[in-house]
Coordinates of C-alpha atoms and ligand atoms in Angstrom, one line a residue:
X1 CA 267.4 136.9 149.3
X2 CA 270.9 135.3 150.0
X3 CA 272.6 134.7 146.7
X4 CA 274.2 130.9 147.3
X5 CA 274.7 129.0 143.7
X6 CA 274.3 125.5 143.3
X7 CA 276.7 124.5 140.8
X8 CA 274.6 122.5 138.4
X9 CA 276.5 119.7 138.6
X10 CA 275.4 118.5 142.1
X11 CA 272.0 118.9 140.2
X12 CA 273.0 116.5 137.4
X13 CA 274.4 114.2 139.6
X14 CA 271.8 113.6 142.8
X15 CA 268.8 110.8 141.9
X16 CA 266.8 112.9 144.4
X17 CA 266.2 116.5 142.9
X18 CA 265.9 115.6 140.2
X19 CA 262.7 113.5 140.9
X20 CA 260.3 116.4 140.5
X21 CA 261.6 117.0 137.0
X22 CA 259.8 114.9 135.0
X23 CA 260.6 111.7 133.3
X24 CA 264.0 109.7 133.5
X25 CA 264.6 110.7 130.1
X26 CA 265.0 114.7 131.2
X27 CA 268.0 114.0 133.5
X28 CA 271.0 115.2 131.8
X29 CA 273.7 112.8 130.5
X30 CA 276.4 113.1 132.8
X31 CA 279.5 114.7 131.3
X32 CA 276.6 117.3 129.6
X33 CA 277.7 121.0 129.9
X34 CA 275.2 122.9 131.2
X35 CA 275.0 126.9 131.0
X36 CA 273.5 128.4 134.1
X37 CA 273.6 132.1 132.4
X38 CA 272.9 133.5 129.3
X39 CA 271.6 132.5 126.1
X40 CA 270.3 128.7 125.7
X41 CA 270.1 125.9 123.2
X42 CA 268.2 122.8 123.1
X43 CA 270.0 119.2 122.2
X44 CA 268.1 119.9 119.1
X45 CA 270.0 123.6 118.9
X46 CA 266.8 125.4 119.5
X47 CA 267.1 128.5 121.0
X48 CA 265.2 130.1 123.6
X49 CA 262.6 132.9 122.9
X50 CA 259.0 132.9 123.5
X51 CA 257.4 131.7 127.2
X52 CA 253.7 131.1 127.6
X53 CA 252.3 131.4 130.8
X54 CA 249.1 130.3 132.3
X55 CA 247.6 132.4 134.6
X56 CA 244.3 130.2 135.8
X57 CA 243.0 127.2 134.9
X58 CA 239.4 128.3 134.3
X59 CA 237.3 129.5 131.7
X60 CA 234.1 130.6 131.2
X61 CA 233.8 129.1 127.5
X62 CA 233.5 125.2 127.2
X63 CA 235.2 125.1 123.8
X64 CA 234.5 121.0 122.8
X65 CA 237.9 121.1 121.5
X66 CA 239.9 122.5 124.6
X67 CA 237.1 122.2 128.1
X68 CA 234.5 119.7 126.9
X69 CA 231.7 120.3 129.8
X70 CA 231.3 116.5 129.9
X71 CA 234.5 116.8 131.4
X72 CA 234.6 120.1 133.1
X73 CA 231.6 120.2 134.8
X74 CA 230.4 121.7 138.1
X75 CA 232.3 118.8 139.8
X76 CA 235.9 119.1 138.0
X77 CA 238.4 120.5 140.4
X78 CA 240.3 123.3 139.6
X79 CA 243.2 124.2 141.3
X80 CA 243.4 125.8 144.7
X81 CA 244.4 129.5 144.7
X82 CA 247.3 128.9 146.8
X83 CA 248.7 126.4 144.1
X84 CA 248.8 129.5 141.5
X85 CA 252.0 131.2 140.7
X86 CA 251.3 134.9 142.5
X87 CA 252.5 137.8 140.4
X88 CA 255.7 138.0 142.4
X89 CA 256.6 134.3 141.6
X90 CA 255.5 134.8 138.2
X91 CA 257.6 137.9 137.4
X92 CA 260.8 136.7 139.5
X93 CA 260.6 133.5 136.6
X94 CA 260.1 135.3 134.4
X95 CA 262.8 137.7 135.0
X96 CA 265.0 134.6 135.0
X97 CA 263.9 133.3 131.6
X98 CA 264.1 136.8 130.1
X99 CA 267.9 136.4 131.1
X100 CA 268.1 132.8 128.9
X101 CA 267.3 134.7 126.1
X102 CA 262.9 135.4 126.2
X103 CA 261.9 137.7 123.9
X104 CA 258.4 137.2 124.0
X105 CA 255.7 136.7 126.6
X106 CA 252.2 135.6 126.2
X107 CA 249.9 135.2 129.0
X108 CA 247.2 132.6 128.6
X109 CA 245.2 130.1 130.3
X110 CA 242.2 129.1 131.2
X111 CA 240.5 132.5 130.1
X112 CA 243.7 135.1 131.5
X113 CA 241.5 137.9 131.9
X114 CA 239.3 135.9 134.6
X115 CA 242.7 136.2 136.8
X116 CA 241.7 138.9 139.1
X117 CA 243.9 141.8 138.6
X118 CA 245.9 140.5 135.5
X119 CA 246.7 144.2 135.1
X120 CA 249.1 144.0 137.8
X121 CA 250.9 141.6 136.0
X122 CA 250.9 142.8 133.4
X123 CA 252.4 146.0 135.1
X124 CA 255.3 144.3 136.6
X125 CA 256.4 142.2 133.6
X126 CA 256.4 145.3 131.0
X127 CA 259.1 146.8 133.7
X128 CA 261.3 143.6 132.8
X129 CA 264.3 144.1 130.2
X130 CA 266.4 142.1 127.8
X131 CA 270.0 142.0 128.5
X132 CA 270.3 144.1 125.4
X133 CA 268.0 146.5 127.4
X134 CA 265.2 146.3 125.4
X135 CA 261.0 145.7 126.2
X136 CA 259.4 142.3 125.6
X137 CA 257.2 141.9 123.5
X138 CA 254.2 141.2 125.8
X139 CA 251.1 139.9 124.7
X140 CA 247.8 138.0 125.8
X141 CA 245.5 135.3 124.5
X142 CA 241.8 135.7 125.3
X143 CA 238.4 134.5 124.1
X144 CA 237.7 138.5 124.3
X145 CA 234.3 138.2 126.6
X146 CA 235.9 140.7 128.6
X147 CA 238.0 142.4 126.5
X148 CA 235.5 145.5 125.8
X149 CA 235.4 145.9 129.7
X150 CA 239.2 145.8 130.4
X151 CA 240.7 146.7 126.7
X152 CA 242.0 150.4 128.5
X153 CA 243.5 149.4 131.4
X154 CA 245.1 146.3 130.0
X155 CA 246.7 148.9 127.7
X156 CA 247.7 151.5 130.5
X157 CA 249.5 148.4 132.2
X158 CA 251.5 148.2 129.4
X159 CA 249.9 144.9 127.5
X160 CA 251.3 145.8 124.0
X161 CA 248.8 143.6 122.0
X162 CA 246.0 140.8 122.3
X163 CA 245.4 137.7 120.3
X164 CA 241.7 136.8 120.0
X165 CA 239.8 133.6 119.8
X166 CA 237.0 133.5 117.7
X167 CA 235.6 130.4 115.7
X168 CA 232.9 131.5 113.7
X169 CA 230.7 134.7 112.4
X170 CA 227.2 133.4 113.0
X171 CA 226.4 132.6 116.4
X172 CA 224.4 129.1 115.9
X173 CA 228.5 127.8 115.3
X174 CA 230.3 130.2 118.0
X175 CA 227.8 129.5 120.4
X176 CA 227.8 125.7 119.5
X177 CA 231.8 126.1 119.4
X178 CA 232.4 127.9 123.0
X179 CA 228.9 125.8 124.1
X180 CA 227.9 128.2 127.3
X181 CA 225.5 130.7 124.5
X182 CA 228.3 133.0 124.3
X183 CA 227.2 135.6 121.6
X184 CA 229.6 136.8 118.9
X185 CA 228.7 140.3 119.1
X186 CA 230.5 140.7 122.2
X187 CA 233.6 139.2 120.7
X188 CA 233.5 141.7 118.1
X189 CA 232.7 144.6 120.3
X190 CA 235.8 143.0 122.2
X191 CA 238.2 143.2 119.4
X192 CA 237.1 146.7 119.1
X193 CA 237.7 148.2 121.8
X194 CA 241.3 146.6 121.7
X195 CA 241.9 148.2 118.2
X196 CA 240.4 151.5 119.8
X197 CA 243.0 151.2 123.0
X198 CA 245.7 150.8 120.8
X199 CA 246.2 146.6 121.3
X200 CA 247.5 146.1 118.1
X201 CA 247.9 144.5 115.7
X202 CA 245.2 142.4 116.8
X203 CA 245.3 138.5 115.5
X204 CA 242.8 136.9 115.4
X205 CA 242.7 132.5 115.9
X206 CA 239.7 130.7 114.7
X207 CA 240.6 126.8 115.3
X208 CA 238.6 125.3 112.3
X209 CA 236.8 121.7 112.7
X210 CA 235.5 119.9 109.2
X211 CA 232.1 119.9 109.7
X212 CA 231.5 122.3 112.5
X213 CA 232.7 125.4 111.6
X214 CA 234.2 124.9 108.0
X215 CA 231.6 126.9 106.3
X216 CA 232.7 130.3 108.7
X217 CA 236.3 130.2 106.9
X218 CA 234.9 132.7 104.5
X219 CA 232.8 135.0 106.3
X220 CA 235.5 135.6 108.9
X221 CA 238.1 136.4 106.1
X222 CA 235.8 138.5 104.5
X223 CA 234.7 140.3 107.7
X224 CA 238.2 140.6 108.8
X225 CA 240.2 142.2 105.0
X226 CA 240.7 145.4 105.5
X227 CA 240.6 145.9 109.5
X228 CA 243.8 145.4 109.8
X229 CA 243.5 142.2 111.8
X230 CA 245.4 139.1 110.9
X231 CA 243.3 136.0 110.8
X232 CA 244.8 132.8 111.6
X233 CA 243.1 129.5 110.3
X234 CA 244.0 127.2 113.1
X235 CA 244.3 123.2 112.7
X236 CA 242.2 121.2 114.9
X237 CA 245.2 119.1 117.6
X238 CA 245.2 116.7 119.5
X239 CA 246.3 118.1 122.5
X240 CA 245.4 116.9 125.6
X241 CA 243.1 113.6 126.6
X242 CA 239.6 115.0 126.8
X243 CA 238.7 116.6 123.6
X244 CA 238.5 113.0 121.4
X245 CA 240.2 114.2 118.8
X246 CA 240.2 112.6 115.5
X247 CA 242.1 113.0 112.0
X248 CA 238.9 113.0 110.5
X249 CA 238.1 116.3 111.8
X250 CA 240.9 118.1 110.7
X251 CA 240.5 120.2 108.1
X252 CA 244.4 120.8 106.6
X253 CA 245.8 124.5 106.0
X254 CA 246.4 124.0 102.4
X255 CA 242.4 123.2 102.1
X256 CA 241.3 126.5 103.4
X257 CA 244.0 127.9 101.6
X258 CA 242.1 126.6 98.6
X259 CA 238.8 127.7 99.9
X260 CA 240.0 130.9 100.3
X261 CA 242.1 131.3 96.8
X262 CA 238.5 130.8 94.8
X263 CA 237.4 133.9 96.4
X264 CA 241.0 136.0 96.6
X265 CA 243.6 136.5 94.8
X266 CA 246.5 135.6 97.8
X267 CA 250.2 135.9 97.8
X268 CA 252.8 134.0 99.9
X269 CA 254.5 136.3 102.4
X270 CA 257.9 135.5 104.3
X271 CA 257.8 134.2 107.8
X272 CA 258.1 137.9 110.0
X273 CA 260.6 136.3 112.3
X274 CA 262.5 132.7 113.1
X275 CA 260.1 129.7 115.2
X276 CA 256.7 131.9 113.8
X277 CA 254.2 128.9 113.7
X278 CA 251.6 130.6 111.2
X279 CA 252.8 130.6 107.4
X280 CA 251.5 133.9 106.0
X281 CA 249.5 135.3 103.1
X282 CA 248.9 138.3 101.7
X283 CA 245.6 139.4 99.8
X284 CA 247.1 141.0 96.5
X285 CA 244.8 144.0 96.7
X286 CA 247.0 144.9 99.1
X287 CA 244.3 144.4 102.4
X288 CA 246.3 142.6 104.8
X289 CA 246.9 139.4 105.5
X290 CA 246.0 135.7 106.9
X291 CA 247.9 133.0 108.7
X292 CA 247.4 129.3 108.3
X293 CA 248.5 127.1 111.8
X294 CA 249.0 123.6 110.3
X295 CA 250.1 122.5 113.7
X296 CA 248.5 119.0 112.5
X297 CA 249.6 118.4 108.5
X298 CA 253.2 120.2 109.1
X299 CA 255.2 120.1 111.9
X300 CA 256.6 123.5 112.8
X301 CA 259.1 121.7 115.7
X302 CA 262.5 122.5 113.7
X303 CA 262.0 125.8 115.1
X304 CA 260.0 125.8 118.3
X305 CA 261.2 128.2 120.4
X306 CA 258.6 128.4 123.4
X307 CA 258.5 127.0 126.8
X308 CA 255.6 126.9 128.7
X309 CA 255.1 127.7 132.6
X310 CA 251.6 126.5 134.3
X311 CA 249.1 127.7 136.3
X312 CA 251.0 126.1 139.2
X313 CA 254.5 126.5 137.7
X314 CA 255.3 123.6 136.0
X315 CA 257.7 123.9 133.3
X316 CA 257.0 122.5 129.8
X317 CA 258.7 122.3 127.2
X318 CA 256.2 121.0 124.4
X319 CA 252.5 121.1 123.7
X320 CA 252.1 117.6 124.1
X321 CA 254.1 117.0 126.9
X322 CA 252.9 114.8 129.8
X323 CA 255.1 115.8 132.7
X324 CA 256.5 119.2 133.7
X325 CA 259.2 120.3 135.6
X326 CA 258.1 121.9 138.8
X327 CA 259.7 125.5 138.9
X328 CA 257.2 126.4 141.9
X329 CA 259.0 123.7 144.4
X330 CA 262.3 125.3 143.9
X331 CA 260.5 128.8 144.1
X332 CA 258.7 127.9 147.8
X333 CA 261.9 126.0 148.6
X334 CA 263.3 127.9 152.2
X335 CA 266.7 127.8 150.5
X336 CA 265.4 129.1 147.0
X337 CA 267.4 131.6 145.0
X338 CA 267.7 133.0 141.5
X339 CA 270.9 131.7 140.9
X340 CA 269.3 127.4 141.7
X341 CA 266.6 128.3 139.6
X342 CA 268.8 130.2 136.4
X343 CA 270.1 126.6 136.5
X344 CA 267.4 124.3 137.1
X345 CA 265.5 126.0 133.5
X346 CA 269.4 126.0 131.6
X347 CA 269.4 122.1 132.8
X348 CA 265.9 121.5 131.1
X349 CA 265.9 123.4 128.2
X350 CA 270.1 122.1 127.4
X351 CA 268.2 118.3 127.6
X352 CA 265.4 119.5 125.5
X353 CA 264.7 117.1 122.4
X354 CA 260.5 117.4 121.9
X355 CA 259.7 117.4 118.0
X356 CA 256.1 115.9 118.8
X357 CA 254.4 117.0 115.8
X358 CA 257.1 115.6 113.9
X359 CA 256.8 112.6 115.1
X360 CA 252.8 112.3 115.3
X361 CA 252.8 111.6 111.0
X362 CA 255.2 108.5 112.0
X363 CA 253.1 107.5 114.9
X364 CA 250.2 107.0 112.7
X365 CA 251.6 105.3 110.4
X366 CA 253.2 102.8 112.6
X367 CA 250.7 101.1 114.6
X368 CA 253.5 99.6 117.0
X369 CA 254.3 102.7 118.3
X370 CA 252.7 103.5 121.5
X371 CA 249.3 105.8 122.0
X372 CA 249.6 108.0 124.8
X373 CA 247.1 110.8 124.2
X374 CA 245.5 109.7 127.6
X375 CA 248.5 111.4 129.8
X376 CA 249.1 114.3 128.0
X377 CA 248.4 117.8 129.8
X378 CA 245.7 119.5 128.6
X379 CA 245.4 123.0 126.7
X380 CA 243.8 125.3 129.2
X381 CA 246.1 124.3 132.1
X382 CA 249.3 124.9 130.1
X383 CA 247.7 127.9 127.9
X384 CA 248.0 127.4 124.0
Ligands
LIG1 N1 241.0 131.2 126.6 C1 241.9 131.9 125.8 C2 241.5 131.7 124.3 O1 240.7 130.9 124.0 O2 242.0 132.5 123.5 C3 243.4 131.5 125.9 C4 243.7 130.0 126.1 S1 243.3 128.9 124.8 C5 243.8 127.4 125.4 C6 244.5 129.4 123.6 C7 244.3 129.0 122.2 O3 244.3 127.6 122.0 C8 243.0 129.5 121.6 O4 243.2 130.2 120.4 C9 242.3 128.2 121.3 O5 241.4 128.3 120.2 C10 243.4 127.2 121.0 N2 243.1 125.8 121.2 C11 242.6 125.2 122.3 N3 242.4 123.9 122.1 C12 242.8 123.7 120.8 C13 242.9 122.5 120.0 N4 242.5 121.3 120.4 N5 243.4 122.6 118.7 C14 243.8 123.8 118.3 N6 243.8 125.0 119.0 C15 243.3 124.9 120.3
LIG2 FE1 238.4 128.5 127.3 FE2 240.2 129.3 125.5 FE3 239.9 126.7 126.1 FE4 237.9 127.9 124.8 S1 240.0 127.6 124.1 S2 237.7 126.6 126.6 S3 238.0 130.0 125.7 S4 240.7 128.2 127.4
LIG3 FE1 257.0 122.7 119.7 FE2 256.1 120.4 120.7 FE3 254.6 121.8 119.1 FE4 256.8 120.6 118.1 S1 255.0 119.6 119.0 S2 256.1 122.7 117.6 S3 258.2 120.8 119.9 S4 255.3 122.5 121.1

């Protein structure tokens, strides 16, 4: 590919490319400095570190909180294969980000392991390097229905560990939570096989709803102590426009922390490493740990580090974002090169101001200020 750099500032400058980008508000200032190499910071001096990236749409669960089958039914149109990022494109962004200072990978969806041959993926993005020369740290979310089937090869491709979804023990709430009959068992037998290829640690999300699943908080903490499995208590968001989402239904961090304090004696822990969104606990007998996710009660944005890429290569930059900026044009683009797109991801992260979860407490109290939920991207097309 012919190396030809576009100085940024003809970016800044032209009405036209920037179109695609997303909303007014994300074209830089003019008179902004933007760095087309290296290490990044947000207008919020965020770094860089962590990059989700969908690799489908789909899912074979129809969690009510994330793919409600009202919605996403046998008529909902997913996206066309040849709108997906292919391995190549995904790796050569990648590669780019990893240069901006990505640490972390996680691949996500949709259900990632429905992408046919995610293993090959996952193959050529453990090959990528920091510019200290060091791995990523490459990961996966899954709902684990196939992870007893493709635990070893994810492994031999280099996948260094898997995060698991599971909401619930007894399978009257699981099945009622991922509503297609989905048995836990299978989970389980899932996070086995991960622990047994060497996927580890293994964490573990359960997203808790009051009156749903509430009454699994301590069956899954007491079925996870002493596996060496982190269990992360998840707040119920608002993400998305589908799931009707309502306060009511959140059940705040510090309450299962109280629920779970009755039963154990618990001990605050330190965070493991800057922008980590779960605040962890320790059980005091010393057999391992949970994490509480209060994406909901208290906003974790003064350190977000993560940026998002979508099933069709779309770049966000927050959760709740409703426009993304489309990486994949560039990509596709005759004249495309590593050097246009190094400077087209500096440009959006430099400009980057999101703090939605700070600002959803001020939102509710102030009725004035404007409800938007109904264009916001939803969670399995950007991965969580
Ligand atoms: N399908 C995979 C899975 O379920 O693990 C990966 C994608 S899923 C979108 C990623 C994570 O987002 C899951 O742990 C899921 O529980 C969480 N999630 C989805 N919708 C959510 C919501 N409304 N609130 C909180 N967490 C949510
Ligand atoms: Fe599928 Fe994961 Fe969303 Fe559940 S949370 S519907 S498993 S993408
Ligand atoms: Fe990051 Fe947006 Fe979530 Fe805040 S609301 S922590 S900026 S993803």
């Amino acid at each position: 590919m012919a190396e030809k750099v576009i100085p940024i500032a003809d970016l800044r400058h032209l009405e036209q490319p920037l179109a695609p980008w997303g909303e007014a508000g994300h074209a830089a200032a003019p008179g902004t400095s933007h760095q087309a190499e290296g290490l990044l910071q947000d207008a919020l001096g965020r770094p860089l570190r962590d990059l989700r990236i969908s690799v489908t749409d789909r899912c074979n669960f129809r969690c009510s909180y994330c793919m409600p089958k009202q919605v996403f039914d046998k008529d909902y149109e997913f996206l066309p294969h040849k709108d997906l990022l292919s391995f190549e494109e995904i790796t050569l962004l990648a590669r780019v980000f990893v240069a901006h200072g990505v640490q972390k990978i996680r691949l996500t969806g949709g259900e990632p392991l429905l992408r046919r041959n995610i293993e090959a993926l996952i193959e050529m993005l453990s090959e990528l390097r920091t510019p200290e020369g060091l791995p990523l740290d490459l990961t996966l979310t899954t709902n684990g229905s196939l992870l007893a089937r493709k635990a070893k090869s994810l492994r031999a491709a280099g996948l260094q560990r898997v995060t698991v979804s599971l909401d619930g023990l007894e399978d009257a709430v699981f099945q009622r939570m991922n509503d297609v009959g989905f048995p836990v068992a299978e989970v389980l037998q899932g996070i086995e096989a991960a622990q047994a290829a060497g996927l580890g640690p293994i964490k573990v999300n359960m997203v808790v709803k009051r009156g749903v699943n509430e009454d699994q908080i301590l069956p899954m903490a007491r079925y996870f102590k002493g596996r060496g499995i982190s269990l992360r208590f998840i707040e119920y968001m608002d993400v998305g426009a589908t799931n009707g989402w309502r306060m009511d239904e959140v059940l705040p961090s510090k309450e299962v922390l109280s629920r779970l304090r009755e039963v154990f004696e618990m001990q605050p822990l330190s965070a493991a490493a800057p922008g980590e969104t779960a605040e962890r606990w320790a059980y005091a007998d010393g057999q391992g740990e949970i994490g509480l996710i209060s994406s909901v009660t208290q906003a974790f944005c003064g350190d977000c580090n993560r940026a998002r890429l979508s099933t069709e290569g779309k770049l966000y930059t927050c959760l709740f974002a409703h426009r993304g900026h489309d990486l994949r044009q560039l990509l596709r683009a005759p004249s495309s090169n590593a050097a246009e797109l190094s400077s087209a991801i500096a440009q959006v992260w430099n400009t980057r101001a999101d703090r939605y979860s700070q600002l959803r407490g001020a939102m509710a109290a102030d009725s004035s200020l404007p409800r938007d939920a109904e264009r916001r991207v939803e969670m399995h097309y950007i991965g969580g």
